[in-house]
Amino acid sequence: MVHYSSEVLLREVCDSESGHNLPTVLVEITATVLDQEDDDDGHLLALQIIRDLVDKGGDVFLDQLARLGVINKVSTLAGPASDDENEDESKPEKREPGRRIRQLRFLQTAFGRLLADPRNAHPLFCAALPLAAESRSEFLEKLQRARSQVKPVTSSQPILSTVAPTKLTVGNWSLTCLKEGEIAIHNSDGQQATILKEDLPGFVFESNRGTKHSFTAETSLGSEFVTGWTGKRGRKLKSKLEKTKQKVKSMARELYDDHFKAVESMPRGVVVTLRNISTQLESAWELHTNRQCVEGENTWRDLMKTALENLIVVLKDENTISPYEMCSSGLVQALFTVLNNVSVPRLLLHPQGNAYLCTCTTLPALCTTCK
């Protein structure tokens, strides 16, 4: 609904009396989805909604995204920026586009996986073989027989190790490597071509008319193929899940760089105030634990009292503070550190809103100050 709404309509609804809570509700929904672990499809949908919100709503939604911690969640999904710089380390080596004969064997490539899947009646072999079940079985038998003739102790040899017009011919098929990370298999009886790509979990079929169709394998790679690549630094063929993860990471990085980086560097004023109060509480705690004279005793008391009074004022005047902002400002941890010790004076809040400290170690009901 957000995707198909115009910018004018979305702003009009948010500004109306009945829709003034819409920005908060929409952002809360995306925050809930992003909190779900291992839900890449949900994360992708939430990021698409967030992108539509910031593109059409601008500041109306940016404030809510920051308040509810969605910006931090997006930053986490995007990962460190240095990952993009180190991406080159995971790129395939120059000799890898050719693969090895052992790694092109039947049932160990995307090409073979599609052959093994009975649901794939693919036109790849239409020029060399009929699509009848008998011909298909016969062809698979020939492939397996050819494979069995390669002795296990035979050393692997690189083929088509560089991008060049060199052609390897096997029967009616010719193999070439004309692009980095890609092998093309042509049928000599026609113009059909099968293209194997580095990042494609299947292959691309090009017909006589030049039309290209992409096919994805239904059968996973065998353990023998995976084991053969454990020592390599090249990329492995990406599954649908890996592709979705990469898309989520890419979209999160784009959102963060284009919209959220500047917002994160300028937090809301109330967050800055909470951070200052947290710092005051921590400073008072350090003075309390390291006090060596009467003057030090009075100093930490005054500092803590001031911090608590400021906190009460903020909580009274500001009703939009979110739990995320309370935690990210360090306030929760500071209060936990200060109050989670019997030797620390008890924090007391008077019904009228005044804050004062009690140094007793008895129960409040037995203390005259607490009463």
Short mmCIF file of N, CA and C in Angstrom, two decimals, residues 136-236:
data_model
loop_
_atom_site.label_atom_id
_atom_site.label_comp_id
_atom_site.label_asym_id
_atom_site.label_seq_id
_atom_site.Cartn_x
_atom_site.Cartn_y
_atom_site.Cartn_z
N ARG A 136 17.07 -39.64 -23.41
CA ARG A 136 17.63 -38.96 -22.23
C ARG A 136 18.43 -39.96 -21.39
N SER A 137 17.85 -41.11 -21.13
CA SER A 137 18.54 -42.13 -20.33
C SER A 137 19.82 -42.58 -21.02
N GLU A 138 19.75 -42.76 -22.33
CA GLU A 138 20.92 -43.18 -23.08
C GLU A 138 22.04 -42.16 -22.99
N PHE A 139 21.65 -40.88 -23.07
CA PHE A 139 22.66 -39.82 -22.99
C PHE A 139 23.32 -39.79 -21.61
N LEU A 140 22.51 -39.93 -20.56
CA LEU A 140 23.07 -39.95 -19.21
C LEU A 140 23.99 -41.15 -19.01
N GLU A 141 23.61 -42.27 -19.60
CA GLU A 141 24.45 -43.46 -19.48
C GLU A 141 25.80 -43.24 -20.15
N LYS A 142 25.80 -42.58 -21.30
CA LYS A 142 27.06 -42.29 -21.99
C LYS A 142 27.95 -41.38 -21.15
N LEU A 143 27.33 -40.39 -20.52
CA LEU A 143 28.12 -39.48 -19.68
C LEU A 143 28.74 -40.22 -18.51
N GLN A 144 27.97 -41.08 -17.87
CA GLN A 144 28.48 -41.82 -16.71
C GLN A 144 29.57 -42.80 -17.13
N ARG A 145 29.42 -43.39 -18.32
CA ARG A 145 30.43 -44.32 -18.80
C ARG A 145 31.75 -43.58 -19.09
N ALA A 146 31.63 -42.40 -19.67
CA ALA A 146 32.83 -41.60 -19.95
C ALA A 146 33.50 -41.18 -18.65
N ARG A 147 32.71 -40.88 -17.67
CA ARG A 147 33.28 -40.48 -16.38
C ARG A 147 34.02 -41.64 -15.73
N SER A 148 33.47 -42.84 -15.84
CA SER A 148 34.09 -43.99 -15.19
C SER A 148 35.45 -44.33 -15.79
N GLN A 149 35.71 -43.87 -17.02
CA GLN A 149 36.99 -44.15 -17.67
C GLN A 149 38.12 -43.27 -17.14
N VAL A 150 37.76 -42.24 -16.36
CA VAL A 150 38.79 -41.39 -15.75
C VAL A 150 39.17 -41.99 -14.41
N LYS A 151 40.40 -42.44 -14.29
CA LYS A 151 40.85 -43.10 -13.07
C LYS A 151 40.91 -42.11 -11.91
N PRO A 152 40.60 -42.56 -10.70
CA PRO A 152 40.61 -41.66 -9.54
C PRO A 152 41.96 -41.00 -9.29
N VAL A 153 43.05 -41.69 -9.68
CA VAL A 153 44.38 -41.15 -9.41
C VAL A 153 44.82 -40.17 -10.49
N THR A 154 43.99 -39.99 -11.52
CA THR A 154 44.36 -39.07 -12.59
C THR A 154 44.40 -37.64 -12.08
N SER A 155 45.50 -36.95 -12.34
CA SER A 155 45.64 -35.56 -11.88
C SER A 155 44.79 -34.64 -12.74
N SER A 156 44.22 -33.64 -12.10
CA SER A 156 43.37 -32.70 -12.81
C SER A 156 44.21 -31.72 -13.61
N GLN A 157 43.67 -31.31 -14.74
CA GLN A 157 44.36 -30.35 -15.59
C GLN A 157 43.44 -29.15 -15.85
N PRO A 158 43.99 -27.94 -15.76
CA PRO A 158 43.15 -26.76 -16.03
C PRO A 158 42.79 -26.65 -17.50
N ILE A 159 41.57 -26.20 -17.78
CA ILE A 159 41.15 -25.99 -19.16
C ILE A 159 40.61 -24.58 -19.30
N LEU A 160 40.83 -23.98 -20.43
CA LEU A 160 40.33 -22.62 -20.69
C LEU A 160 40.64 -21.70 -19.51
N SER A 161 41.90 -21.69 -19.11
CA SER A 161 42.28 -20.99 -17.89
C SER A 161 42.34 -19.48 -18.05
N THR A 162 42.27 -18.96 -19.25
CA THR A 162 42.27 -17.52 -19.47
C THR A 162 41.21 -17.17 -20.51
N VAL A 163 40.79 -15.92 -20.49
CA VAL A 163 39.83 -15.43 -21.48
C VAL A 163 40.53 -15.34 -22.82
N ALA A 164 40.07 -16.16 -23.77
CA ALA A 164 40.74 -16.23 -25.08
C ALA A 164 39.80 -16.90 -26.07
N PRO A 165 40.06 -16.74 -27.36
CA PRO A 165 39.22 -17.39 -28.38
C PRO A 165 39.49 -18.89 -28.53
N THR A 166 40.39 -19.43 -27.70
CA THR A 166 40.70 -20.85 -27.76
C THR A 166 39.43 -21.68 -27.56
N LYS A 167 39.29 -22.76 -28.35
CA LYS A 167 38.07 -23.56 -28.31
C LYS A 167 38.43 -25.02 -28.01
N LEU A 168 37.67 -25.62 -27.09
CA LEU A 168 37.85 -27.04 -26.75
C LEU A 168 36.65 -27.80 -27.31
N THR A 169 36.89 -28.74 -28.23
CA THR A 169 35.80 -29.47 -28.89
C THR A 169 35.71 -30.89 -28.37
N VAL A 170 34.50 -31.29 -27.97
CA VAL A 170 34.23 -32.64 -27.49
C VAL A 170 32.96 -33.12 -28.19
N GLY A 171 33.09 -34.01 -29.14
CA GLY A 171 31.91 -34.48 -29.87
C GLY A 171 31.24 -33.35 -30.61
N ASN A 172 29.96 -33.19 -30.37
CA ASN A 172 29.20 -32.13 -31.03
C ASN A 172 29.23 -30.83 -30.24
N TRP A 173 30.03 -30.77 -29.20
CA TRP A 173 30.03 -29.60 -28.33
C TRP A 173 31.40 -28.91 -28.36
N SER A 174 31.38 -27.60 -28.29
CA SER A 174 32.62 -26.83 -28.20
C SER A 174 32.53 -25.88 -27.02
N LEU A 175 33.61 -25.81 -26.25
CA LEU A 175 33.66 -24.98 -25.04
C LEU A 175 34.61 -23.81 -25.25
N THR A 176 34.16 -22.63 -24.86
CA THR A 176 35.00 -21.44 -24.98
C THR A 176 34.85 -20.59 -23.73
N CYS A 177 35.87 -19.79 -23.47
CA CYS A 177 35.84 -18.84 -22.35
C CYS A 177 36.12 -17.45 -22.93
N LEU A 178 35.04 -16.74 -23.23
CA LEU A 178 35.17 -15.42 -23.86
C LEU A 178 34.97 -14.28 -22.88
N LYS A 179 34.48 -14.58 -21.67
CA LYS A 179 34.27 -13.57 -20.64
C LYS A 179 34.78 -14.08 -19.32
N GLU A 180 35.22 -13.17 -18.47
CA GLU A 180 35.74 -13.53 -17.16
C GLU A 180 34.64 -14.20 -16.33
N GLY A 181 34.96 -15.37 -15.75
CA GLY A 181 34.00 -16.07 -14.91
C GLY A 181 32.88 -16.73 -15.67
N GLU A 182 33.10 -17.08 -16.94
CA GLU A 182 32.01 -17.61 -17.74
C GLU A 182 32.53 -18.62 -18.76
N ILE A 183 31.80 -19.71 -18.95
CA ILE A 183 32.10 -20.71 -19.98
C ILE A 183 30.88 -20.87 -20.87
N ALA A 184 31.07 -20.87 -22.17
CA ALA A 184 29.99 -21.05 -23.13
C ALA A 184 30.16 -22.40 -23.82
N ILE A 185 29.07 -23.18 -23.88
CA ILE A 185 29.08 -24.48 -24.54
C ILE A 185 28.15 -24.40 -25.75
N HIS A 186 28.71 -24.57 -26.94
CA HIS A 186 27.94 -24.46 -28.18
C HIS A 186 27.71 -25.83 -28.80
N ASN A 187 26.57 -25.96 -29.46
CA ASN A 187 26.24 -27.18 -30.19
C ASN A 187 26.63 -26.97 -31.65
N SER A 188 27.46 -27.88 -32.17
CA SER A 188 27.95 -27.71 -33.54
C SER A 188 26.87 -27.93 -34.59
N ASP A 189 25.75 -28.59 -34.22
CA ASP A 189 24.66 -28.84 -35.16
C ASP A 189 23.66 -27.68 -35.23
N GLY A 190 23.86 -26.68 -34.44
CA GLY A 190 22.94 -25.55 -34.43
C GLY A 190 23.58 -24.34 -33.80
N GLN A 191 22.76 -23.36 -33.45
CA GLN A 191 23.26 -22.12 -32.85
C GLN A 191 23.00 -22.07 -31.35
N GLN A 192 22.51 -23.17 -30.77
CA GLN A 192 22.23 -23.15 -29.35
C GLN A 192 23.52 -23.02 -28.53
N ALA A 193 23.40 -22.39 -27.39
CA ALA A 193 24.56 -22.24 -26.50
C ALA A 193 24.11 -22.34 -25.06
N THR A 194 24.93 -22.96 -24.24
CA THR A 194 24.70 -23.02 -22.80
C THR A 194 25.81 -22.24 -22.12
N ILE A 195 25.44 -21.32 -21.24
CA ILE A 195 26.42 -20.45 -20.59
C ILE A 195 26.44 -20.75 -19.10
N LEU A 196 27.59 -21.13 -18.58
CA LEU A 196 27.80 -21.36 -17.15
C LEU A 196 28.51 -20.13 -16.57
N LYS A 197 27.90 -19.53 -15.54
CA LYS A 197 28.48 -18.34 -14.93
C LYS A 197 28.90 -18.62 -13.50
N GLU A 198 29.86 -17.83 -13.06
CA GLU A 198 30.44 -18.03 -11.73
C GLU A 198 29.40 -17.91 -10.63
N ASP A 199 28.52 -16.92 -10.70
CA ASP A 199 27.59 -16.66 -9.61
C ASP A 199 26.18 -17.15 -9.90
N LEU A 200 26.01 -17.98 -10.90
CA LEU A 200 24.68 -18.43 -11.28
C LEU A 200 24.46 -19.88 -10.85
N PRO A 201 23.48 -20.14 -9.96
CA PRO A 201 23.22 -21.52 -9.51
C PRO A 201 22.42 -22.30 -10.54
N GLY A 202 22.85 -22.33 -11.77
CA GLY A 202 22.16 -22.98 -12.86
C GLY A 202 22.89 -22.64 -14.14
N PHE A 203 22.17 -22.34 -15.21
CA PHE A 203 22.84 -21.90 -16.42
C PHE A 203 21.89 -21.09 -17.28
N VAL A 204 22.43 -20.43 -18.28
CA VAL A 204 21.66 -19.65 -19.23
C VAL A 204 21.67 -20.38 -20.57
N PHE A 205 20.50 -20.56 -21.15
CA PHE A 205 20.40 -21.22 -22.44
C PHE A 205 20.05 -20.18 -23.51
N GLU A 206 20.83 -20.17 -24.58
CA GLU A 206 20.59 -19.26 -25.70
C GLU A 206 20.12 -20.07 -26.91
N SER A 207 18.94 -19.75 -27.42
CA SER A 207 18.34 -20.51 -28.52
C SER A 207 18.89 -20.07 -29.87
N ASN A 208 18.40 -20.72 -30.92
CA ASN A 208 18.82 -20.36 -32.29
C ASN A 208 18.48 -18.91 -32.61
N ARG A 209 17.41 -18.41 -32.01
CA ARG A 209 16.97 -17.05 -32.29
C ARG A 209 17.70 -16.00 -31.45
N GLY A 210 18.59 -16.46 -30.59
CA GLY A 210 19.31 -15.53 -29.74
C GLY A 210 18.60 -15.20 -28.44
N THR A 211 17.45 -15.86 -28.20
CA THR A 211 16.71 -15.64 -26.95
C THR A 211 17.39 -16.38 -25.81
N LYS A 212 17.54 -15.71 -24.68
CA LYS A 212 18.22 -16.30 -23.52
C LYS A 212 17.21 -16.63 -22.43
N HIS A 213 17.38 -17.79 -21.82
CA HIS A 213 16.52 -18.23 -20.73
C HIS A 213 17.42 -18.72 -19.59
N SER A 214 17.08 -18.34 -18.38
CA SER A 214 17.86 -18.74 -17.21
C SER A 214 17.17 -19.89 -16.50
N PHE A 215 17.93 -20.91 -16.13
CA PHE A 215 17.39 -22.09 -15.45
C PHE A 215 18.16 -22.30 -14.14
N THR A 216 17.41 -22.58 -13.08
CA THR A 216 18.00 -22.79 -11.77
C THR A 216 17.91 -24.25 -11.39
N ALA A 217 18.98 -24.80 -10.86
CA ALA A 217 19.02 -26.21 -10.49
C ALA A 217 18.17 -26.47 -9.25
N GLU A 218 17.50 -27.61 -9.23
CA GLU A 218 16.70 -28.00 -8.08
C GLU A 218 17.48 -28.92 -7.14
N THR A 219 18.53 -29.56 -7.64
CA THR A 219 19.32 -30.50 -6.85
C THR A 219 20.60 -29.83 -6.38
N SER A 220 20.90 -29.95 -5.09
CA SER A 220 22.08 -29.29 -4.54
C SER A 220 23.35 -29.98 -4.99
N LEU A 221 24.45 -29.28 -4.87
CA LEU A 221 25.74 -29.85 -5.23
C LEU A 221 26.13 -30.97 -4.28
N GLY A 222 26.83 -31.95 -4.80
CA GLY A 222 27.27 -33.05 -3.97
C GLY A 222 28.44 -32.67 -3.09
N SER A 223 28.68 -33.51 -2.06
CA SER A 223 29.76 -33.22 -1.12
C SER A 223 31.13 -33.26 -1.80
N GLU A 224 31.26 -34.06 -2.85
CA GLU A 224 32.55 -34.19 -3.54
C GLU A 224 32.93 -32.87 -4.18
N PHE A 225 31.94 -32.17 -4.74
CA PHE A 225 32.23 -30.88 -5.37
C PHE A 225 32.64 -29.86 -4.32
N VAL A 226 31.89 -29.81 -3.22
CA VAL A 226 32.19 -28.84 -2.16
C VAL A 226 33.56 -29.08 -1.57
N THR A 227 33.86 -30.36 -1.29
CA THR A 227 35.16 -30.70 -0.71
C THR A 227 36.30 -30.28 -1.62
N GLY A 228 36.09 -30.40 -2.92
CA GLY A 228 37.14 -30.05 -3.86
C GLY A 228 37.47 -28.58 -3.88
N TRP A 229 36.58 -27.74 -3.29
CA TRP A 229 36.81 -26.29 -3.33
C TRP A 229 37.18 -25.69 -1.98
N THR A 230 37.39 -26.52 -0.95
CA THR A 230 37.65 -25.99 0.37
C THR A 230 38.94 -25.18 0.43
N GLY A 231 39.89 -25.50 -0.41
CA GLY A 231 41.15 -24.77 -0.39
C GLY A 231 41.20 -23.58 -1.31
N LYS A 232 40.08 -23.29 -1.98
CA LYS A 232 40.06 -22.20 -2.94
C LYS A 232 39.52 -20.93 -2.31
N ARG A 233 39.96 -19.79 -2.82
CA ARG A 233 39.47 -18.51 -2.34
C ARG A 233 38.37 -17.95 -3.23
N GLY A 234 38.00 -18.67 -4.26
CA GLY A 234 36.98 -18.17 -5.19
C GLY A 234 35.60 -18.27 -4.60
N ARG A 235 34.66 -17.67 -5.28
CA ARG A 235 33.27 -17.70 -4.85
C ARG A 235 32.66 -19.06 -5.14
N LYS A 236 31.75 -19.46 -4.29
CA LYS A 236 30.97 -20.65 -4.54
C LYS A 236 29.67 -20.22 -5.20
#
